[in-house]
Coordinates of C-alpha atoms in Angstrom, one line a residue:
M1080 CA 142.7 126.8 142.4
S1081 CA 140.4 127.1 139.4
R1082 CA 142.0 129.5 137.0
I1083 CA 139.2 132.1 135.5
R1084 CA 138.7 131.4 132.3
S1085 CA 138.7 134.3 129.7
A1086 CA 135.7 132.1 127.7
V1087 CA 132.5 134.0 127.6
T1088 CA 129.8 131.6 129.2
A1089 CA 126.2 132.4 129.1
V1090 CA 123.6 130.7 131.7
D1091 CA 119.9 129.8 131.3
R1092 CA 119.2 128.3 135.1
R1093 CA 115.9 126.8 134.6
S1094 CA 117.0 123.9 132.6
F1095 CA 119.5 122.8 134.6
L1096 CA 116.9 122.0 137.6
A1097 CA 115.1 120.1 135.8
A1098 CA 118.0 117.0 135.7
A1099 CA 118.9 117.7 139.4
G1100 CA 116.0 116.5 141.4
A1101 CA 116.2 118.8 144.4
V1102 CA 113.5 120.9 143.1
G1103 CA 112.2 119.5 140.1
L1104 CA 113.9 121.8 137.2
S1105 CA 114.2 124.9 139.1
A1106 CA 117.4 124.5 141.0
G1107 CA 120.2 123.6 139.2
I1108 CA 119.6 123.9 135.0
G1109 CA 117.4 126.5 134.8
V1110 CA 114.8 123.9 134.6
A1111 CA 112.3 122.5 137.2
V1112 CA 112.3 118.8 135.8
G1113 CA 114.3 117.2 138.6
S1114 CA 114.1 118.1 142.0
G1115 CA 117.2 119.8 142.9
G1116 CA 120.8 120.1 141.7
G1117 CA 120.3 118.7 138.0
P1118 CA 120.0 121.9 135.3
G1119 CA 119.2 124.4 137.2
S1120 CA 117.9 122.6 140.6
A1121 CA 120.1 121.4 143.6
S1122 CA 121.1 118.5 143.6
A1123 CA 121.9 115.6 140.9
A1124 CA 121.0 112.7 143.5
P1125 CA 118.5 113.3 146.5
A1126 CA 119.9 114.6 149.4
P1127 CA 121.0 112.2 151.9
T1128 CA 118.4 112.2 155.0
A1129 CA 121.3 111.1 157.6
S1130 CA 125.0 110.7 158.0
G1131 CA 126.5 108.8 161.2
P1132 CA 124.9 108.2 164.4
A1133 CA 121.4 108.0 164.6
T1134 CA 119.6 111.9 165.2
T1135 CA 119.2 112.7 168.8
T1136 CA 116.3 115.2 169.5
A1137 CA 116.0 117.3 172.6
P1138 CA 112.3 115.3 174.2
T1139 CA 111.4 118.3 176.0
P1140 CA 110.4 121.9 175.1
T1141 CA 113.1 124.0 173.9
P1142 CA 113.3 128.0 175.8
T1143 CA 111.7 130.5 174.9
P1144 CA 114.2 132.1 172.8
T1145 CA 115.5 135.4 174.4
G1146 CA 117.2 137.1 171.0
P1147 CA 115.7 140.4 170.0
S1148 CA 115.1 139.2 166.5
A1149 CA 113.1 136.2 167.8
G1150 CA 109.8 137.4 166.9
L1151 CA 110.8 137.4 163.3
T1152 CA 111.6 134.6 162.4
T1153 CA 110.1 130.4 161.7
L1154 CA 110.2 130.1 165.5
E1155 CA 107.6 132.1 166.2
S1156 CA 105.4 131.8 162.7
L1157 CA 105.6 131.2 159.2
A1158 CA 103.6 131.6 155.7
T1159 CA 101.5 128.5 155.8
P1160 CA 98.6 127.2 153.0
R1161 CA 95.2 128.0 154.5
A1162 CA 93.1 124.8 155.6
G1163 CA 90.5 124.3 152.3
N1164 CA 90.7 122.3 149.3
A1165 CA 91.1 125.6 146.5
T1166 CA 92.9 124.4 143.7
F1167 CA 94.9 127.7 144.1
R1168 CA 96.3 127.7 148.1
R1169 CA 96.5 131.1 149.9
L1170 CA 99.0 131.8 152.2
G1171 CA 97.9 133.0 156.1
D1172 CA 100.3 133.1 159.3
G1173 CA 100.3 130.2 160.5
P1174 CA 102.5 128.4 163.6
G1175 CA 106.3 128.6 163.9
W1176 CA 108.9 126.0 164.2
R1177 CA 110.3 125.1 167.1
R1178 CA 114.4 124.2 167.2
V1179 CA 115.5 121.1 167.2
V1180 CA 118.4 120.3 169.5
R1181 CA 120.8 117.4 167.9
E1182 CA 123.2 115.6 169.5
Q1183 CA 125.0 113.1 167.9
F1184 CA 128.5 114.4 168.3
A1185 CA 127.9 115.8 172.1
S1186 CA 125.5 116.0 174.4
A1187 CA 123.6 119.4 175.4
K1188 CA 124.9 120.0 179.2
S1189 CA 122.2 122.2 181.2
G1190 CA 123.4 125.3 182.1
R1191 CA 125.5 126.2 178.9
E1192 CA 123.1 128.8 177.9
D1193 CA 124.7 131.4 180.6
R1194 CA 128.2 130.2 180.2
R1195 CA 128.6 130.4 176.1
T1196 CA 130.5 132.9 174.5
V1197 CA 129.4 133.7 171.2
L1198 CA 131.9 133.0 168.3
S1199 CA 130.1 134.2 164.8
S1200 CA 126.8 135.4 164.4
F1201 CA 125.6 136.0 160.5
V1202 CA 123.0 135.1 158.0
Q1203 CA 122.9 133.4 155.1
L1204 CA 121.0 133.7 151.8
T1205 CA 121.6 131.3 148.8
D1206 CA 120.2 130.8 145.1
L1207 CA 118.6 134.0 144.8
H1208 CA 118.1 133.2 141.1
V1209 CA 117.8 136.7 140.1
T1210 CA 116.0 136.4 136.8
D1211 CA 115.9 138.5 133.5
V1212 CA 112.7 136.9 132.3
Q1213 CA 112.7 138.0 128.6
H1214 CA 116.5 136.5 128.5
P1215 CA 116.5 134.9 124.5
V1216 CA 118.5 131.9 126.1
R1217 CA 116.2 130.4 128.5
T1218 CA 114.5 127.1 127.6
E1219 CA 110.5 127.6 129.0
Y1220 CA 109.4 126.0 125.9
V1221 CA 110.4 122.3 127.5
R1222 CA 107.3 123.2 130.0
S1223 CA 105.6 121.2 127.6
E1224 CA 107.1 118.1 129.1
S1225 CA 107.4 119.2 132.4
S1226 CA 105.1 121.6 134.1
G1227 CA 108.0 122.4 136.6
A1228 CA 110.5 123.5 133.8
W1229 CA 109.1 127.2 134.0
R1230 CA 108.6 129.5 137.0
P1231 CA 104.9 131.8 136.7
H1232 CA 106.6 134.2 139.4
E1233 CA 110.1 134.3 138.1
A1234 CA 109.5 137.8 136.8
L1235 CA 109.4 139.1 140.8
S1236 CA 112.6 137.6 142.2
V1237 CA 113.8 141.4 142.6
A1238 CA 110.7 142.3 144.5
G1239 CA 111.3 139.2 146.5
G1240 CA 114.7 140.0 147.0
V1241 CA 114.6 143.3 148.2
S1242 CA 111.9 142.4 150.9
L1243 CA 114.3 139.5 152.4
I1244 CA 117.0 142.6 152.7
E1245 CA 114.2 144.2 154.3
R1246 CA 113.9 141.4 157.0
I1247 CA 117.8 141.1 157.6
N1248 CA 118.3 144.5 158.2
A1249 CA 114.9 144.6 160.7
L1250 CA 116.8 141.4 162.8
G1251 CA 120.2 143.2 163.9
T1252 CA 120.8 140.0 166.5
G1253 CA 121.0 136.3 166.1
P1254 CA 117.8 135.1 167.7
A1255 CA 119.5 132.3 169.9
T1256 CA 122.3 134.6 171.4
G1257 CA 120.8 138.0 171.2
A1258 CA 124.7 138.3 169.5
P1259 CA 125.0 141.2 166.6
L1260 CA 125.0 139.9 163.9
A1261 CA 128.3 140.5 162.0
F1262 CA 127.8 140.3 157.8
A1263 CA 126.1 138.1 155.4
M1264 CA 127.2 135.5 152.9
T1265 CA 125.2 135.0 149.4
T1266 CA 126.0 131.2 148.3
G1267 CA 125.9 131.2 145.1
D1268 CA 123.3 131.5 141.6
N1269 CA 122.9 135.1 142.6
T1270 CA 121.9 135.5 138.9
D1271 CA 119.7 132.9 136.6
N1272 CA 121.1 133.6 133.2
N1273 CA 124.5 134.2 133.5
S1274 CA 123.9 138.0 132.4
L1275 CA 125.3 141.0 132.6
C1276 CA 122.1 142.8 133.8
E1277 CA 121.3 139.9 136.1
L1278 CA 124.5 141.3 137.6
D1279 CA 123.6 144.7 138.4
W1280 CA 120.7 144.0 139.6
Y1281 CA 122.0 141.6 142.2
L1282 CA 125.0 143.6 143.2
T1283 CA 122.6 146.6 143.1
L1284 CA 120.0 144.8 144.8
M1285 CA 122.3 143.6 147.7
S1286 CA 124.5 147.7 148.2
G1287 CA 121.4 149.3 147.6
G1288 CA 120.1 151.5 144.7
L1289 CA 117.2 150.9 141.8
V1290 CA 116.8 148.6 140.3
T1291 CA 114.6 148.0 136.8
P1292 CA 114.7 144.5 135.7
N1293 CA 113.8 144.9 132.4
S1294 CA 115.9 144.2 129.6
G1295 CA 115.0 144.4 125.4
D1296 CA 112.2 147.1 124.6
P1297 CA 112.1 150.0 127.4
Q1298 CA 108.8 149.8 127.3
A1299 CA 107.8 146.6 126.8
Y1300 CA 107.6 143.2 128.0
E1301 CA 108.7 140.6 124.9
G1302 CA 108.3 137.6 127.2
V1303 CA 106.1 134.4 127.0
Q1304 CA 103.9 135.8 129.4
N1305 CA 102.3 137.5 126.6
S1306 CA 103.5 136.0 123.6
G1307 CA 99.6 133.9 123.6
M1308 CA 101.0 130.7 124.0
R1309 CA 98.8 129.0 126.6
M1310 CA 101.0 126.4 128.5
Y1311 CA 102.3 129.7 130.2
W1312 CA 100.1 131.6 132.8
H1313 CA 98.9 134.9 130.9
P1314 CA 98.1 137.2 133.8
E1315 CA 96.6 140.2 131.7
D1316 CA 94.2 138.1 129.8
G1317 CA 90.9 136.6 130.7
A1318 CA 91.7 133.5 128.4
P1319 CA 92.1 130.0 129.8
D1320 CA 95.6 128.8 130.1
A1321 CA 97.7 125.4 131.7
D1322 CA 98.3 128.1 134.7
K1323 CA 94.4 129.3 135.3
R1324 CA 92.7 125.9 134.8
L1325 CA 94.9 125.4 138.5
G1326 CA 93.4 128.9 139.6
Y1327 CA 96.0 131.2 138.6
P1328 CA 94.6 134.7 138.7
R1329 CA 93.9 137.2 135.9
I1330 CA 95.6 140.2 137.5
E1331 CA 95.9 143.2 135.3
G1332 CA 98.5 145.4 135.3
F1333 CA 101.0 142.5 136.5
L1334 CA 103.6 142.4 133.8
E1335 CA 104.2 146.1 133.6
A1336 CA 104.3 146.0 137.7
A1337 CA 107.1 143.4 137.1
L1338 CA 109.3 145.8 135.2
R1339 CA 109.1 148.9 137.1
P1340 CA 112.0 149.9 139.1
V1341 CA 112.1 148.6 142.5
R1342 CA 114.5 150.5 145.4
S1343 CA 116.6 148.5 147.7
P1344 CA 117.8 149.6 150.8
G1345 CA 120.7 147.3 150.1
L1346 CA 121.8 144.7 153.6
A1347 CA 122.3 147.2 156.5
L1348 CA 125.5 144.4 157.2
P1349 CA 128.4 143.8 155.5
W1350 CA 128.4 141.1 153.1
Y1351 CA 130.3 138.6 151.4
S1352 CA 129.4 136.7 148.0
T1353 CA 130.5 133.0 146.6
V1354 CA 129.7 132.4 143.2
G1355 CA 127.7 129.0 141.9
N1356 CA 127.0 127.4 138.5
H1357 CA 124.6 130.2 137.1
D1358 CA 126.7 132.6 137.6
S1359 CA 129.3 130.7 135.6
L1360 CA 127.5 128.8 132.8
A1361 CA 125.1 129.3 129.9
S1362 CA 121.5 127.7 131.5
G1363 CA 123.8 126.9 135.1
A1364 CA 125.4 123.7 132.9
Y1365 CA 127.2 124.6 129.4
S1366 CA 130.4 126.1 128.8
D1367 CA 129.2 127.4 125.4
R1368 CA 133.0 126.7 123.9
T1369 CA 132.0 128.1 120.7
G1370 CA 130.3 131.3 122.1
F1371 CA 127.0 130.9 120.1
L1372 CA 125.1 131.1 123.2
A1373 CA 126.6 134.4 124.0
E1374 CA 126.1 135.6 120.9
F1375 CA 122.3 134.7 120.5
A1376 CA 121.6 136.2 124.3
V1377 CA 122.3 139.7 122.9
G1378 CA 120.6 139.1 119.6
T1379 CA 116.9 139.6 118.2
R1380 CA 115.6 136.1 118.1
K1381 CA 114.0 134.5 121.2
L1382 CA 112.5 131.0 120.9
Y1383 CA 109.3 130.6 122.9
D1384 CA 107.5 127.1 121.6
I1385 CA 109.3 124.0 120.0
P1386 CA 107.5 120.2 119.0
D1387 CA 106.8 118.1 122.1
P1388 CA 109.2 115.9 120.9
D1389 CA 112.2 118.0 120.6
A1390 CA 111.3 119.4 124.2
L1391 CA 111.3 115.7 125.6
A1392 CA 114.3 114.9 123.7
L1393 CA 116.3 118.3 125.5
L1394 CA 114.8 117.6 128.6
A1395 CA 116.7 113.6 128.3
R1396 CA 119.8 115.1 127.2
I1397 CA 120.0 117.8 130.1
S1398 CA 118.6 115.0 132.8
G1399 CA 122.2 112.6 131.9
G1400 CA 124.3 115.6 132.0
E1401 CA 125.2 115.1 128.3
T1402 CA 124.8 118.6 127.2
A1403 CA 128.0 120.3 128.9
D1404 CA 129.2 122.0 126.0
G1405 CA 125.5 123.2 124.8
G1406 CA 125.7 121.2 121.7
A1407 CA 122.4 120.0 122.0
L1408 CA 120.7 123.1 122.9
I1409 CA 122.5 124.9 120.1
S1410 CA 121.2 122.5 117.4
L1411 CA 118.1 123.1 118.5
L1412 CA 118.3 126.8 118.1
R1413 CA 119.9 126.3 115.0
R1414 CA 117.2 124.4 113.4
E1415 CA 114.3 126.2 114.8
K1416 CA 114.7 129.7 113.4
R1417 CA 111.2 130.0 111.7
R1418 CA 109.3 129.3 115.2
M1419 CA 111.5 132.0 116.8
R1420 CA 109.7 135.7 117.1
T1421 CA 111.6 138.7 116.9
V1422 CA 112.8 140.3 120.2
T1423 CA 114.4 144.1 120.9
A1424 CA 118.4 142.9 120.8
D1425 CA 120.2 144.1 124.6
P1426 CA 124.2 144.1 124.8
R1427 CA 123.5 143.8 128.2
R1428 CA 121.8 139.9 128.3
A1429 CA 125.7 139.3 126.9
P1430 CA 127.6 136.6 129.5
F1431 CA 129.8 138.0 132.5
T1432 CA 133.1 136.1 132.2
P1433 CA 134.5 135.4 135.8
L1434 CA 136.9 138.2 135.7
Q1435 CA 134.0 140.6 135.1
Y1436 CA 132.0 139.1 138.1
L1437 CA 135.3 140.1 140.1
T1438 CA 135.4 143.5 138.6
A1439 CA 132.1 144.0 139.6
H1440 CA 132.1 143.3 143.0
L1441 CA 135.4 145.5 143.2
D1442 CA 133.5 148.4 141.6
S1443 CA 133.2 151.0 144.5
A1444 CA 129.9 151.6 143.2
H1445 CA 128.7 148.5 144.9
T1446 CA 130.4 148.3 148.0
G1447 CA 127.5 149.0 149.9
A1448 CA 128.2 148.2 154.0
G1449 CA 131.5 146.7 152.7
P1450 CA 133.9 145.0 152.8
V1451 CA 134.9 146.1 149.1
G1452 CA 135.1 143.7 146.8
H1453 CA 132.7 141.3 149.5
G1454 CA 135.6 139.0 150.1
Y1455 CA 136.9 139.1 146.8
T1456 CA 140.3 140.9 146.2
K1457 CA 142.9 142.6 143.4
D1458 CA 144.7 139.3 144.6
N1459 CA 141.5 137.5 142.8
L1460 CA 142.1 138.9 140.1
A1461 CA 145.7 138.7 139.3
Q1462 CA 145.5 135.0 140.5
A1463 CA 142.4 134.4 138.2
T1464 CA 140.7 132.7 141.0
L1465 CA 137.4 132.8 142.7
D1466 CA 138.5 131.5 146.5
Y1467 CA 139.4 133.7 149.4
T1468 CA 139.4 133.5 153.2
F1469 CA 138.0 135.9 155.6
P1470 CA 137.8 136.6 159.2
M1471 CA 134.2 135.3 160.9
G1472 CA 134.8 136.6 164.6
E1473 CA 137.4 135.9 167.5
N1474 CA 139.4 133.3 166.1
V1475 CA 137.3 132.1 163.4
T1476 CA 138.3 132.0 160.0
G1477 CA 135.7 131.7 156.6
V1478 CA 136.7 130.1 153.3
S1479 CA 134.2 130.7 149.9
L1480 CA 135.3 128.0 147.4
D1481 CA 134.2 127.9 144.0
T1482 CA 132.6 124.3 142.7
T1483 CA 131.6 125.3 139.6
D1484 CA 132.4 122.8 137.1
H1485 CA 133.6 125.4 134.5
G1486 CA 134.2 122.4 131.5
G1487 CA 130.2 122.8 131.5
H1488 CA 127.4 120.7 134.1
F1489 CA 124.8 121.5 136.8
T1490 CA 126.3 119.0 139.4
G1491 CA 130.2 120.8 141.1
S1492 CA 133.6 119.6 141.9
V1493 CA 136.9 121.3 142.8
G1494 CA 140.5 121.3 141.7
T1495 CA 143.4 119.5 143.0
G1496 CA 145.1 122.9 143.6
Q1497 CA 141.7 124.2 145.5
L1498 CA 141.7 121.2 147.6
R1499 CA 145.6 121.5 148.3
W1500 CA 144.5 125.5 148.8
L1501 CA 142.0 124.1 151.1
E1502 CA 144.2 121.8 153.1
R1503 CA 146.6 124.7 154.2
I1504 CA 144.0 126.9 155.4
L1505 CA 142.5 124.5 157.6
K1506 CA 146.3 123.3 158.5
E1507 CA 147.1 127.1 159.8
H1508 CA 144.1 127.6 161.5
R1509 CA 144.1 124.2 163.6
D1510 CA 144.2 126.5 166.8
G1511 CA 141.0 127.6 165.6
Y1512 CA 137.6 127.2 163.9
V1513 CA 136.8 127.4 160.1
V1514 CA 133.9 127.5 158.0
L1515 CA 133.4 126.6 154.5
F1516 CA 130.9 128.1 152.4
T1517 CA 130.1 126.7 148.5
H1518 CA 127.6 126.6 146.2
H1519 CA 127.2 122.6 145.9
N1520 CA 127.1 120.5 148.6
S1521 CA 128.6 117.3 149.4
W1522 CA 126.1 114.8 147.0
T1523 CA 125.8 117.3 144.3
M1524 CA 129.9 117.3 143.4
G1525 CA 129.9 114.3 141.2
N1526 CA 130.8 116.2 138.0
K1527 CA 135.0 115.6 137.3
R1528 CA 134.9 117.2 133.7
P1529 CA 138.4 118.8 133.5
D1530 CA 138.4 122.8 133.6
P1531 CA 139.2 124.3 130.3
A1532 CA 141.5 126.3 131.7
R1533 CA 143.7 123.4 133.8
P1534 CA 143.5 120.4 131.2
G1535 CA 145.7 118.4 133.0
E1536 CA 144.5 119.0 136.8
A1537 CA 142.2 116.4 138.4
R1538 CA 139.0 117.5 140.0
H1539 CA 137.4 116.1 143.3
D1540 CA 134.0 115.0 144.4
G1541 CA 132.1 116.0 147.8
N1542 CA 133.3 113.1 149.0
E1543 CA 137.0 114.2 149.0
V1544 CA 136.1 117.6 150.4
V1545 CA 134.2 115.5 153.2
A1546 CA 136.9 113.5 153.9
L1547 CA 139.6 116.2 154.0
L1548 CA 137.4 118.6 156.4
R1549 CA 136.7 115.4 158.8
K1550 CA 140.8 115.0 159.1
H1551 CA 141.2 118.3 160.5
R1552 CA 139.1 119.6 163.7
S1553 CA 139.2 123.1 163.2
A1554 CA 136.6 122.6 160.7
V1555 CA 133.3 123.3 162.3
A1556 CA 130.6 123.5 159.7
W1557 CA 130.3 123.6 155.8
I1558 CA 127.7 125.7 154.9
N1559 CA 125.5 125.7 150.9
G1560 CA 122.8 125.5 149.0
H1561 CA 122.3 124.3 145.4
S1562 CA 119.8 122.1 146.3
H1563 CA 117.2 124.1 146.8
R1564 CA 116.1 122.4 149.9
N1565 CA 117.1 122.5 153.9
V1566 CA 119.6 119.6 155.3
V1567 CA 121.3 118.5 158.0
L1568 CA 124.1 116.5 157.8
P1569 CA 126.4 115.0 160.7
H1570 CA 129.8 114.3 158.9
G1571 CA 131.5 112.6 161.9
S1572 CA 133.0 116.1 162.9
F1573 CA 131.5 118.9 161.2
W1574 CA 127.8 119.5 160.2
E1575 CA 127.2 120.0 157.1
I1576 CA 124.0 122.7 156.2
S1577 CA 122.2 122.7 153.4
T1578 CA 119.9 126.1 153.0
A1579 CA 116.8 126.5 150.5
S1580 CA 116.7 129.1 147.8
H1581 CA 114.8 132.2 148.0
I1582 CA 112.9 131.8 144.4
D1583 CA 111.1 128.3 145.3
F1584 CA 108.6 128.4 148.3
P1585 CA 108.8 128.4 151.4
Q1586 CA 111.5 131.3 150.4
L1587 CA 114.2 130.8 153.1
A1588 CA 117.2 132.4 154.2
R1589 CA 119.2 131.2 157.4
V1590 CA 120.8 132.8 160.5
V1591 CA 123.6 130.9 161.9
E1592 CA 125.2 131.4 165.5
I1593 CA 127.9 129.9 166.6
A1594 CA 128.9 129.7 170.4
D1595 CA 131.7 128.1 172.6
N1596 CA 129.8 126.7 175.7
K1597 CA 132.9 126.6 178.3
D1598 CA 131.8 123.0 178.7
G1599 CA 134.1 121.5 175.9
T1600 CA 131.3 121.7 173.3
L1601 CA 130.6 124.3 170.8
S1602 CA 126.6 124.5 169.6
L1603 CA 125.8 125.9 166.6
F1604 CA 122.4 127.5 166.3
T1605 CA 120.5 127.9 162.8
T1606 CA 117.4 129.8 162.5
L1607 CA 115.2 130.3 159.4
I1608 CA 113.4 133.2 158.3
E1609 CA 111.5 134.6 155.6
S1610 CA 111.4 138.0 153.4
A1611 CA 109.3 140.7 155.5
A1612 CA 106.6 140.7 152.8
P1613 CA 102.8 140.2 154.1
R1614 CA 101.8 136.3 153.9
E1615 CA 98.4 137.7 152.7
T1616 CA 98.0 139.0 149.4
D1617 CA 95.8 141.0 147.6
F1618 CA 95.7 140.4 143.7
T1619 CA 95.2 143.9 143.5
D1620 CA 98.0 145.4 145.8
L1621 CA 100.7 146.1 142.8
S1622 CA 103.3 147.9 145.2
Q1623 CA 106.7 147.3 145.8
S1624 CA 105.6 145.5 149.1
G1625 CA 102.6 143.5 147.5
L1626 CA 104.6 141.8 144.1
A1627 CA 106.9 140.4 146.9
S1628 CA 103.8 138.9 148.9
L1629 CA 102.6 137.7 145.5
Y1630 CA 106.2 136.5 144.5
R1631 CA 105.7 134.3 147.7
E1632 CA 101.9 132.8 147.0
L1633 CA 102.8 132.1 143.8
A1634 CA 105.9 130.2 144.0
L1635 CA 104.0 128.0 146.4
N1636 CA 101.2 126.9 143.7
A1637 CA 104.0 126.7 140.8
P1638 CA 103.0 123.8 139.3
G1639 CA 105.6 120.6 139.2
S1640 CA 107.4 122.7 141.9
R1641 CA 108.4 120.0 144.9
Q1642 CA 106.9 120.2 148.4
D1643 CA 109.2 119.3 150.6
L1644 CA 112.0 122.1 150.3
A1645 CA 111.4 123.4 154.1
G1646 CA 113.0 119.8 154.6
L1647 CA 112.9 117.7 157.8
K1648 CA 112.1 119.2 161.1
D1649 CA 115.5 118.6 162.7
A1650 CA 117.5 120.6 159.0
R1651 CA 115.3 123.8 160.0
N1652 CA 115.4 125.3 163.6
T1653 CA 118.1 123.7 165.1
E1654 CA 121.1 123.9 167.9
L1655 CA 124.0 121.3 166.5
L1656 CA 126.4 120.4 169.3
L1657 CA 129.6 119.9 168.5
R1658 CA 132.6 118.4 171.2
R1659 CA 135.5 120.6 171.1

């Protein structure tokens, strides 16, 4: 297993997205340049659309859901752009997505709903990207060359996250089986800039309490949205800017509302945590071996704009994965001191180390509904690991695996020690079932830079993880995020389920229910959910709920964002059959 590094790292998530290509720059590295996994996005390569035999879907209408929570999911309705040709699209209620039955591995036998026993029922959240929008290491300025490299709605990530938690708490049961939900799992990129304040906001969001999503000057906003630079949306003045020309509104009081305290009820369910690249690396991709970015993060200078050729060059370096040590960004910051503006220093913006990530999870102040550590234990501290197992239900074991490349990069991999550990777990549970949870998905695990803590250890890609899981009948699912897009792939003997983010539209999470049909098959039900925020927004409503609604509608209209992140119909609400 990979050893926790003591070196300080910092992260600016937006920049990485750009290179990944899953969602544009916003999923991987911190910029929405590509569309998913790249530096900020979700995938360094486009997500596969199929694997194995051709997809089979049920030709007949699926039965009406019977679970008490069915009316609170996308099976019934979802936020949908209203008809019309307005440049800035408004949201309202739209029809839901029907459940699709996929039979690549086994046929759906009649009467199974009357025979089945539920083995596990839980919720997956992923890519919350709780964001300090005033963080000095952020690379918003590359937006001059890629409109998706900065999200106009990021300042509302905490309000949006609270609304998602409110929806999960209201569910209570799985919509397909009616079985009580046992836990929630968040699969990484819980923070955006790998800063201590974001870590505190995320843990308070999940466990309950008051979050003030502000850093630096406690009385004033010092980010790009009141900078006077017109490539950014300035919500509180009437002057034209790049986003107002696309229909973005003027909202008096927006920035003050975005920075005020937000109260989270915390998850009512026990919850577990998996780490992502934005939780480990500066900007989701830089190892920051010199510590320059860590020092810059807590300082008094911030860069808001750079010449277009420099922005284009930095984007190219990021997209090409040539900046693992942060060298290109560091060089830029060293030579652009004259363009920087003064901001209020804040030690809470320091990057957190893996050890600090573990310690914060184990802090009793963040226990919430439990368990203590949220999967991590004192053994993780002693052994310097971010991998663990936990019980998911009768004869079902969950495995959380750190897929971050600590040598730097927005794509992932695992070390030889981790792969052997996973193999041991699969063998130990050969008579049961195993579900793997990671941040990266199979097609975004191609980086093999050595871990600085283990320079002699080989790294392994997603294909090798798939091959290992296929060898063991106990493996039934691999659940992940990173690409900010819904994808469900069959891998010969198990299903890979990748879920969209909660920062890019349509801002979804997923309920998963695993059931034994008592006929030689298992059913894995996946059902997508939105936040509890009203779908129709009122630009004058700056209440906590109103901000969560605005978060969704602004995300829909974010320039440069991908419009296919909901995925194909057979990757949304599904019943996935397995022969067992």
